[in-house]
Short mmCIF file of C-alpha atoms and ligand atoms in Angstrom, two decimals:
data_model
loop_
_atom_site.label_atom_id
_atom_site.label_comp_id
_atom_site.label_asym_id
_atom_site.label_seq_id
_atom_site.Cartn_x
_atom_site.Cartn_y
_atom_site.Cartn_z
CA MET H 1 13.46 27.52 5.03
CA LYS H 2 10.38 25.87 6.57
CA ILE H 3 9.25 22.25 6.17
CA VAL H 4 5.90 20.88 7.36
CA ILE H 5 6.08 17.16 8.15
CA ASP H 6 3.49 14.48 8.99
CA ASN H 7 4.24 13.58 12.60
CA ALA H 8 3.62 9.85 12.04
CA ILE H 9 6.61 9.49 9.71
CA PRO H 10 9.12 7.55 11.81
CA PHE H 11 12.90 8.03 12.26
CA LEU H 12 12.77 11.65 11.12
CA GLU H 13 12.93 13.76 14.23
CA GLY H 14 16.19 15.74 14.48
CA VAL H 15 17.36 14.95 10.95
CA LEU H 16 16.25 18.10 9.13
CA GLU H 17 16.22 20.46 12.14
CA PRO H 18 19.82 21.68 11.57
CA TYR H 19 18.84 23.00 8.14
CA ALA H 20 15.26 24.21 8.39
CA GLU H 21 12.44 25.27 10.66
CA ILE H 22 10.39 22.09 11.08
CA ARG H 23 6.74 21.80 12.06
CA TYR H 24 5.29 18.35 12.76
CA LEU H 25 1.53 17.92 12.43
CA PRO H 26 -0.90 15.01 12.16
CA GLY H 27 -1.17 14.29 8.42
CA ARG H 28 -4.95 14.47 8.31
CA GLU H 29 -4.90 17.87 9.99
CA ILE H 30 -2.35 19.65 7.79
CA ALA H 31 -4.34 22.62 6.43
CA ALA H 32 -3.80 25.59 4.12
CA ARG H 33 -2.95 27.91 7.03
CA ASP H 34 -0.17 25.50 8.13
CA VAL H 35 1.58 25.36 4.77
CA ARG H 36 1.16 28.99 3.65
CA ASP H 37 4.73 29.92 4.63
CA ALA H 38 6.27 26.45 4.09
CA ASP H 39 8.82 25.72 1.35
CA ALA H 40 8.42 21.96 1.44
CA LEU H 41 6.10 19.25 2.76
CA ILE H 42 6.89 15.69 3.75
CA VAL H 43 3.61 13.81 3.80
CA ARG H 44 1.96 10.38 3.83
CA THR H 45 -1.29 9.17 2.32
CA ARG H 46 -3.22 11.19 4.90
CA THR H 47 -2.58 14.66 3.45
CA ARG H 48 -4.45 15.61 0.28
CA CYS H 49 -2.09 17.86 -1.66
CA ASP H 50 -4.29 19.86 -4.00
CA ALA H 51 -5.45 23.39 -4.74
CA ALA H 52 -7.41 23.55 -1.47
CA LEU H 53 -4.20 22.96 0.49
CA LEU H 54 -1.62 24.68 -1.69
CA ASP H 55 -3.27 27.73 -3.34
CA GLY H 56 -1.56 30.85 -2.06
CA SER H 57 1.27 28.94 -0.37
CA ARG H 58 4.95 29.18 -1.20
CA VAL H 59 5.42 25.37 -1.22
CA ARG H 60 7.92 24.40 -3.92
CA PHE H 61 8.43 20.74 -3.16
CA ILE H 62 6.43 17.78 -1.80
CA ALA H 63 7.99 14.48 -0.82
CA THR H 64 5.63 11.66 0.09
CA ALA H 65 7.03 8.84 2.23
CA THR H 66 4.75 6.36 0.45
CA ILE H 67 4.64 4.36 -2.76
CA GLY H 68 1.16 5.52 -3.75
CA PHE H 69 0.62 9.14 -4.74
CA ASP H 70 -3.11 9.35 -5.46
CA HIS H 71 -3.33 11.87 -2.58
CA ILE H 72 -1.31 14.35 -4.65
CA ASP H 73 -2.85 16.35 -7.49
CA LEU H 74 0.01 15.98 -9.94
CA ASP H 75 -1.57 18.20 -12.65
CA TYR H 76 -1.98 21.01 -10.15
CA CYS H 77 1.60 20.58 -8.92
CA ARG H 78 2.92 20.59 -12.48
CA ARG H 79 1.00 23.79 -13.28
CA ARG H 80 2.30 25.45 -10.12
CA GLN H 81 5.84 24.09 -10.69
CA ILE H 82 5.78 22.29 -7.37
CA GLY H 83 8.21 19.37 -7.48
CA VAL H 84 6.92 16.00 -6.29
CA ALA H 85 8.97 13.01 -5.12
CA THR H 86 7.56 9.61 -4.19
CA ALA H 87 9.16 6.69 -2.39
CA ALA H 88 8.77 4.19 -5.24
CA GLY H 89 9.05 0.60 -4.10
CA CYS H 90 9.94 1.52 -0.49
CA ASN H 91 7.68 -0.95 1.28
CA ALA H 92 7.07 -3.53 -1.49
CA ARG H 93 8.56 -6.32 0.67
CA GLY H 94 6.27 -5.37 3.53
CA VAL H 95 3.30 -5.93 1.22
CA LEU H 96 4.87 -9.20 0.02
CA GLN H 97 4.98 -10.36 3.65
CA TRP H 98 1.31 -9.40 4.11
CA ILE H 99 0.40 -11.40 0.99
CA ALA H 100 2.45 -14.36 2.24
CA ALA H 101 0.53 -14.27 5.55
CA VAL H 102 -2.79 -14.05 3.67
CA LEU H 103 -1.98 -17.01 1.39
CA HIS H 104 -0.72 -19.10 4.29
CA HIS H 105 -3.85 -18.32 6.33
CA LEU H 106 -6.13 -19.38 3.45
CA SER H 107 -4.17 -22.56 2.78
CA GLN H 108 -4.49 -23.57 6.45
CA ARG H 109 -8.14 -22.62 6.70
CA ASP H 110 -9.23 -24.32 3.48
CA GLY H 111 -6.68 -27.15 3.40
CA TRP H 112 -4.93 -26.63 0.08
CA HIS H 113 -1.36 -26.52 -1.25
CA PRO H 114 -0.24 -23.74 -3.63
CA ALA H 115 0.27 -26.31 -6.42
CA GLU H 116 -3.53 -26.73 -6.56
CA LYS H 117 -4.28 -23.03 -7.05
CA THR H 118 -4.07 -20.34 -9.72
CA LEU H 119 -3.26 -16.87 -8.43
CA GLY H 120 -4.10 -13.76 -10.47
CA VAL H 121 -1.83 -10.75 -9.96
CA VAL H 122 -3.30 -7.50 -11.30
CA GLY H 123 -0.57 -4.86 -11.60
CA ALA H 124 3.01 -6.12 -11.77
CA GLY H 125 5.14 -3.22 -10.56
CA HIS H 126 7.34 -3.15 -7.46
CA VAL H 127 4.80 -5.08 -5.35
CA GLY H 128 3.05 -7.25 -7.96
CA GLU H 129 6.29 -8.40 -9.54
CA LEU H 130 7.59 -9.58 -6.14
CA VAL H 131 4.30 -11.34 -5.44
CA ARG H 132 4.35 -13.02 -8.83
CA ARG H 133 7.95 -14.25 -8.36
CA TYR H 134 7.53 -15.57 -4.81
CA ALA H 135 4.10 -17.10 -5.48
CA ALA H 136 5.44 -18.97 -8.52
CA SER H 137 8.32 -20.28 -6.39
CA TRP H 138 5.77 -21.50 -3.79
CA GLY H 139 4.06 -23.57 -6.49
CA PHE H 140 1.11 -21.39 -7.51
CA ARG H 141 0.24 -21.14 -11.18
CA VAL H 142 0.40 -17.36 -11.59
CA LEU H 143 -1.47 -15.32 -14.22
CA THR H 144 -0.39 -11.69 -14.39
CA CYS H 145 -2.38 -8.80 -15.85
CA ASP H 146 -0.61 -5.50 -16.49
CA PRO H 147 -1.79 -3.84 -19.73
CA PRO H 148 0.66 -0.88 -19.50
CA ARG H 149 3.60 -3.29 -19.18
CA ALA H 150 2.20 -5.61 -21.83
CA ALA H 151 2.04 -2.64 -24.23
CA ARG H 152 5.55 -1.48 -23.34
CA GLU H 153 7.09 -4.94 -23.43
CA GLY H 154 5.21 -6.20 -26.48
CA GLY H 155 2.93 -8.78 -24.83
CA GLY H 156 5.41 -10.54 -22.58
CA ASP H 157 4.11 -12.92 -19.98
CA PHE H 158 0.84 -11.04 -19.40
CA VAL H 159 -2.84 -11.94 -19.84
CA PRO H 160 -5.97 -9.78 -20.13
CA LEU H 161 -8.05 -9.15 -16.98
CA GLU H 162 -10.76 -11.33 -18.51
CA GLU H 163 -8.47 -14.36 -18.34
CA VAL H 164 -7.53 -13.65 -14.74
CA ALA H 165 -11.25 -13.54 -13.93
CA ARG H 166 -12.00 -16.76 -15.75
CA HIS H 167 -9.17 -18.95 -14.43
CA CYS H 168 -8.03 -17.73 -11.01
CA ASP H 169 -8.87 -19.08 -7.56
CA LEU H 170 -7.38 -16.00 -5.90
CA VAL H 171 -7.02 -12.51 -7.40
CA THR H 172 -4.77 -9.90 -5.81
CA PHE H 173 -4.74 -6.22 -6.85
CA HIS H 174 -1.50 -4.19 -6.96
CA THR H 175 -2.28 -1.26 -9.24
CA PRO H 176 -2.00 2.43 -8.45
CA LEU H 177 -5.30 4.28 -8.02
CA ASP H 178 -5.98 6.32 -11.15
CA ALA H 179 -8.70 6.83 -13.76
CA THR H 180 -8.01 3.39 -15.33
CA THR H 181 -8.12 1.47 -12.06
CA ARG H 182 -10.81 3.21 -9.97
CA ARG H 183 -13.42 0.52 -9.38
CA MET H 184 -11.73 -1.82 -11.89
CA ALA H 185 -13.18 -4.62 -9.75
CA ASP H 186 -16.77 -3.60 -10.47
CA GLU H 187 -20.04 -5.54 -10.56
CA ALA H 188 -19.30 -6.92 -14.05
CA LEU H 189 -15.78 -8.13 -13.25
CA LEU H 190 -16.72 -9.60 -9.88
CA ARG H 191 -19.57 -11.52 -11.50
CA ARG H 192 -17.13 -13.07 -13.99
CA LEU H 193 -14.84 -14.44 -11.25
CA LYS H 194 -15.09 -18.10 -10.28
CA PRO H 195 -17.82 -18.39 -7.59
CA LYS H 196 -15.31 -19.20 -4.83
CA ALA H 197 -12.47 -16.99 -6.08
CA VAL H 198 -10.97 -14.94 -3.24
CA VAL H 199 -10.55 -11.21 -3.90
CA ILE H 200 -7.49 -9.72 -2.16
CA ASN H 201 -6.93 -5.96 -2.15
CA SER H 202 -3.91 -4.16 -0.71
CA SER H 203 -3.69 -1.43 -3.38
CA ARG H 204 -6.28 1.26 -2.69
CA GLY H 205 -9.84 0.80 -1.44
CA GLU H 206 -11.32 2.56 -4.46
CA VAL H 207 -9.90 -0.08 -6.85
CA VAL H 208 -12.64 -2.49 -5.68
CA ASP H 209 -16.31 -1.49 -5.57
CA GLY H 210 -17.19 -2.48 -2.00
CA ASP H 211 -20.96 -2.64 -2.50
CA ALA H 212 -20.52 -4.78 -5.61
CA LEU H 213 -18.12 -7.02 -3.70
CA LEU H 214 -20.72 -7.60 -1.01
CA ARG H 215 -23.41 -8.31 -3.59
CA SER H 216 -21.13 -10.68 -5.53
CA GLY H 217 -20.89 -13.15 -2.65
CA ARG H 218 -17.18 -13.67 -3.47
CA PRO H 219 -14.97 -14.19 -0.40
CA TYR H 220 -12.49 -11.37 0.18
CA ILE H 221 -9.57 -10.07 2.20
CA LEU H 222 -8.95 -6.33 2.48
CA ASP H 223 -6.16 -4.14 3.78
CA VAL H 224 -7.41 -0.99 2.04
CA TRP H 225 -10.89 0.48 2.11
CA GLU H 226 -13.05 3.12 0.52
CA HIS H 227 -13.49 6.15 2.80
CA GLU H 228 -10.72 5.25 5.30
CA PRO H 229 -10.83 5.56 8.24
CA ASP H 230 -14.68 5.49 8.18
CA ILE H 231 -14.90 2.06 6.66
CA ASP H 232 -18.06 0.17 5.74
CA ARG H 233 -18.92 -2.04 8.74
CA ARG H 234 -20.80 -4.57 6.58
CA LEU H 235 -17.74 -4.99 4.37
CA LEU H 236 -15.57 -5.35 7.47
CA ALA H 237 -17.84 -7.99 8.99
CA GLY H 238 -17.84 -10.10 5.83
CA ALA H 239 -14.07 -10.14 5.27
CA ILE H 240 -12.12 -13.36 5.86
CA LEU H 241 -9.30 -11.11 7.03
CA ALA H 242 -9.42 -7.35 7.50
CA THR H 243 -6.42 -5.15 8.29
CA PRO H 244 -6.16 -1.36 8.71
CA HIS H 245 -4.03 -0.36 5.67
CA ILE H 246 -0.80 -1.72 7.14
CA ALA H 247 0.26 -4.20 4.44
CA GLY H 248 3.39 -2.14 3.82
CA TYR H 249 4.15 -1.45 7.47
CA SER H 250 7.53 -3.15 7.83
CA ALA H 251 10.37 -1.48 9.75
CA GLN H 252 12.57 -1.60 6.67
CA GLY H 253 9.78 -0.28 4.43
CA LYS H 254 9.24 2.68 6.75
CA ALA H 255 13.00 3.30 6.97
CA ASN H 256 13.30 3.21 3.17
CA ALA H 257 10.35 5.61 2.85
CA THR H 258 11.79 8.14 5.31
CA ALA H 259 15.26 7.90 3.75
CA MET H 260 13.86 8.42 0.24
CA ALA H 261 11.86 11.47 1.38
CA VAL H 262 14.90 12.97 3.14
CA GLY H 263 17.08 12.24 0.11
CA ALA H 264 14.61 13.97 -2.21
CA VAL H 265 14.41 17.08 -0.01
CA ALA H 266 18.19 17.10 0.37
CA ARG H 267 18.70 17.01 -3.39
CA ARG H 268 16.10 19.69 -4.06
CA PHE H 269 17.44 22.13 -1.47
CA ALA H 270 21.14 21.15 -1.58
CA LEU H 271 21.26 19.90 2.02
CA PRO H 272 24.24 17.73 3.02
CA LEU H 273 22.06 14.68 3.74
CA GLU H 274 22.51 12.59 0.60
CA GLY H 275 22.73 8.91 1.54
CA TRP H 276 21.26 9.42 5.03
CA TYR H 277 19.54 6.29 6.37
CA PRO H 278 17.97 5.68 9.80
CA ALA H 279 19.46 3.28 12.33
CA VAL H 280 17.29 0.34 11.28
CA ALA H 281 18.65 -3.11 10.49
CA PRO H 282 18.42 -3.56 6.71
CA SER H 283 16.24 -6.31 5.29
CA HIS H 284 17.77 -9.49 3.91
CA PRO H 285 15.91 -10.28 0.71
CA ARG H 286 16.18 -13.99 -0.01
CA PRO H 287 14.06 -16.75 -1.48
CA ILE H 288 11.90 -18.64 1.00
CA GLY H 289 10.26 -22.00 0.31
CA TRP H 290 6.58 -22.65 1.12
CA ASN H 291 7.48 -25.09 3.91
CA GLU H 292 9.80 -22.62 5.62
CA LEU H 293 7.23 -19.87 5.16
CA ALA H 294 4.50 -22.05 6.68
CA ALA H 295 6.76 -22.88 9.63
CA THR H 296 7.77 -19.28 10.36
CA ILE H 297 5.13 -16.76 9.29
CA GLY H 298 2.78 -17.35 12.23
CA ALA H 299 5.44 -16.39 14.78
CA ARG H 300 6.54 -13.40 12.70
CA TYR H 301 3.13 -11.98 11.86
CA ASP H 302 -0.20 -12.99 13.39
CA ILE H 303 -2.51 -11.59 10.72
CA ALA H 304 -5.59 -13.36 12.16
CA ALA H 305 -5.15 -11.63 15.53
CA GLU H 306 -4.67 -8.30 13.77
CA SER H 307 -7.86 -8.88 11.82
CA ASP H 308 -9.81 -9.75 14.99
CA THR H 309 -8.68 -6.51 16.60
CA LEU H 310 -9.88 -4.41 13.66
CA LYS H 311 -13.19 -6.26 13.55
CA ARG H 312 -13.74 -5.62 17.25
CA HIS H 313 -12.58 -1.99 17.10
CA PRO H 314 -13.22 -0.49 13.66
CA GLU H 315 -13.43 2.94 15.30
CA ARG H 316 -9.70 2.56 16.09
CA PHE H 317 -8.71 2.17 12.41
CA GLU H 318 -6.38 5.16 12.40
CA ALA H 319 -5.08 4.57 15.94
CA LEU H 320 -4.16 0.97 15.03
CA ARG H 321 -2.08 2.28 12.12
CA ASN H 322 -0.42 5.06 14.08
CA GLY H 323 0.49 2.77 16.99
CA TYR H 324 1.61 -0.12 14.77
CA SER H 325 4.63 -2.26 15.74
CA TYR H 326 6.38 -2.37 12.40
CA ARG H 327 7.07 -5.94 11.26
CA GLU H 328 10.60 -7.11 10.48
CA GLU H 329 11.18 -8.16 6.87
CA TYR H 330 12.84 -11.56 7.00
CA PHE H 331 12.69 -12.53 3.32
N1 NAI Q 401 -1.59 -1.35 1.49
C1 NAI Q 401 -0.39 -0.81 1.61
O1 NAI Q 401 0.15 -0.66 2.70
C2 NAI Q 401 0.34 -0.38 0.39
C3 NAI Q 401 -0.34 -0.12 -0.78
N2 NAI Q 401 0.35 0.25 -1.92
C4 NAI Q 401 -0.42 0.46 -3.15
O2 NAI Q 401 -0.02 -0.50 -4.10
C5 NAI Q 401 0.11 0.13 -5.36
C6 NAI Q 401 1.10 -0.61 -6.21
O3 NAI Q 401 2.41 -0.42 -5.70
P1 NAI Q 401 3.69 -0.66 -6.61
O4 NAI Q 401 3.71 -2.04 -7.13
O5 NAI Q 401 4.86 -0.21 -5.87
O6 NAI Q 401 3.39 0.34 -7.80
P2 NAI Q 401 4.11 0.38 -9.21
O7 NAI Q 401 3.81 1.70 -9.79
O8 NAI Q 401 5.52 -0.08 -9.10
O9 NAI Q 401 3.32 -0.74 -10.04
C7 NAI Q 401 2.01 -0.62 -10.44
C8 NAI Q 401 1.80 -1.52 -11.65
O10 NAI Q 401 0.42 -1.48 -11.98
C9 NAI Q 401 0.33 -1.47 -13.39
N3 NAI Q 401 -0.96 -0.94 -13.83
C10 NAI Q 401 -1.32 0.35 -14.02
N4 NAI Q 401 -2.59 0.41 -14.46
C11 NAI Q 401 -3.03 -0.87 -14.55
C12 NAI Q 401 -4.27 -1.44 -14.94
N5 NAI Q 401 -5.31 -0.70 -15.34
N6 NAI Q 401 -4.38 -2.79 -14.90
C13 NAI Q 401 -3.35 -3.57 -14.48
N7 NAI Q 401 -2.14 -3.06 -14.12
C14 NAI Q 401 -2.00 -1.73 -14.14
C15 NAI Q 401 1.50 -0.61 -13.83
O11 NAI Q 401 1.84 -0.83 -15.18
C16 NAI Q 401 2.59 -1.05 -12.87
O12 NAI Q 401 3.37 -2.10 -13.39
C17 NAI Q 401 0.53 1.58 -5.01
O13 NAI Q 401 0.18 2.49 -6.01
C18 NAI Q 401 -0.21 1.84 -3.74
O14 NAI Q 401 -1.44 2.45 -4.03
C19 NAI Q 401 1.71 0.34 -1.92
C20 NAI Q 401 2.42 0.11 -0.78
C21 NAI Q 401 1.79 -0.24 0.47
O1 LIG Q 402 3.14 3.33 0.50
C1 LIG Q 402 1.92 3.38 0.30
O2 LIG Q 402 1.43 3.73 -0.79
C2 LIG Q 402 0.98 3.03 1.38
O3 LIG Q 402 -0.19 2.82 1.17
C3 LIG Q 402 1.59 2.97 2.73
O4 LIG Q 402 2.18 1.82 3.11
C4 LIG Q 402 0.67 3.49 3.79
O5 LIG Q 402 1.05 4.76 3.88
P1 LIG Q 402 0.95 5.70 5.17
O6 LIG Q 402 0.17 5.05 6.22
O7 LIG Q 402 2.37 5.93 5.58
O8 LIG Q 402 0.31 6.89 4.61
#
């Protein structure tokens, strides 16, 4: 058996070698000729898994060590009977920490307390639901928009996007990228936001129309970008904070992702690796009050310094991600 693996997936070297021939390659460079004789792929967001990559190959299974899966053509895989496994929820707490750092930075910069602000959460899955819960505990009034959940759960505690736009001082996007969410923050929506409402995007760059965002004059903070790693320099320059798609880069999030990918491959090919987990200290999920957060987040995660680095060196977007010191999850 042969498995082709993105060489930036951490904690993986040596784990699958006893059971398969392994080839590590940079995710962006994995090409059709590399996967032709592979049985399985373990990828990240950097490998587009579609007909161009997979036609004529013998790949039967793809595990992605990421939450998002918009880089995988699921219809094609279904037609070709290629199994796909994702790492649902793996790094949701990493993103929560990024959001906490963002909110704390804004509160310091603009001199407000969460009790004075309404936060809109668009998409309330693994990430959005955590954000909604913690933000409410910090004192924000939280309005949540998630039409698929509202339909499934019969309304629930959800509001239409229109209401988020009308009432929120900050709007954070946590949807997958698909046909319903591509450019959901378009000219029309951005125009309906409050004039000083801050747009925060850590979902996928394509969820927010970057040109429209610039034209709207709304302040914004971005972790994800259209056309990564060749990001729009005007958009970068105008961001309050700009980070290189690392919101989910916590040590525990990466460990979860690798373990979930290994577990999926082990189940599919009957390898004795069920329950394998890397030697990484587990996270300790716990509530954290706003005061404790304010007193600790700066020492744990200097998001302003990270943003300065990206602004000075946008050409290093991918290198900054690949050389990232994964953050520890401490709540
Ligand atoms: N920047 C980063 O490092 C990371 C980014 N992500 C991105 O964040 C996204 C969300 O992650 P999870 O919460 O784990 O996904 P999830 O699948 O658990 O939740 C997504 C939620 O969005 C909702 N949704 C779908 N369409 C919607 C629409 N049109 N309007 C409003 N809500 C809608 C779904 O009903 C679901 O509840 C991922 O798909 C991924 O693209 C995830 C992890 C790290
Ligand atoms: O999990 C996701 O979805 C993400 O966007 C990741 O945190 C970033 O993924 P990679 O850099 O590992 O592709």
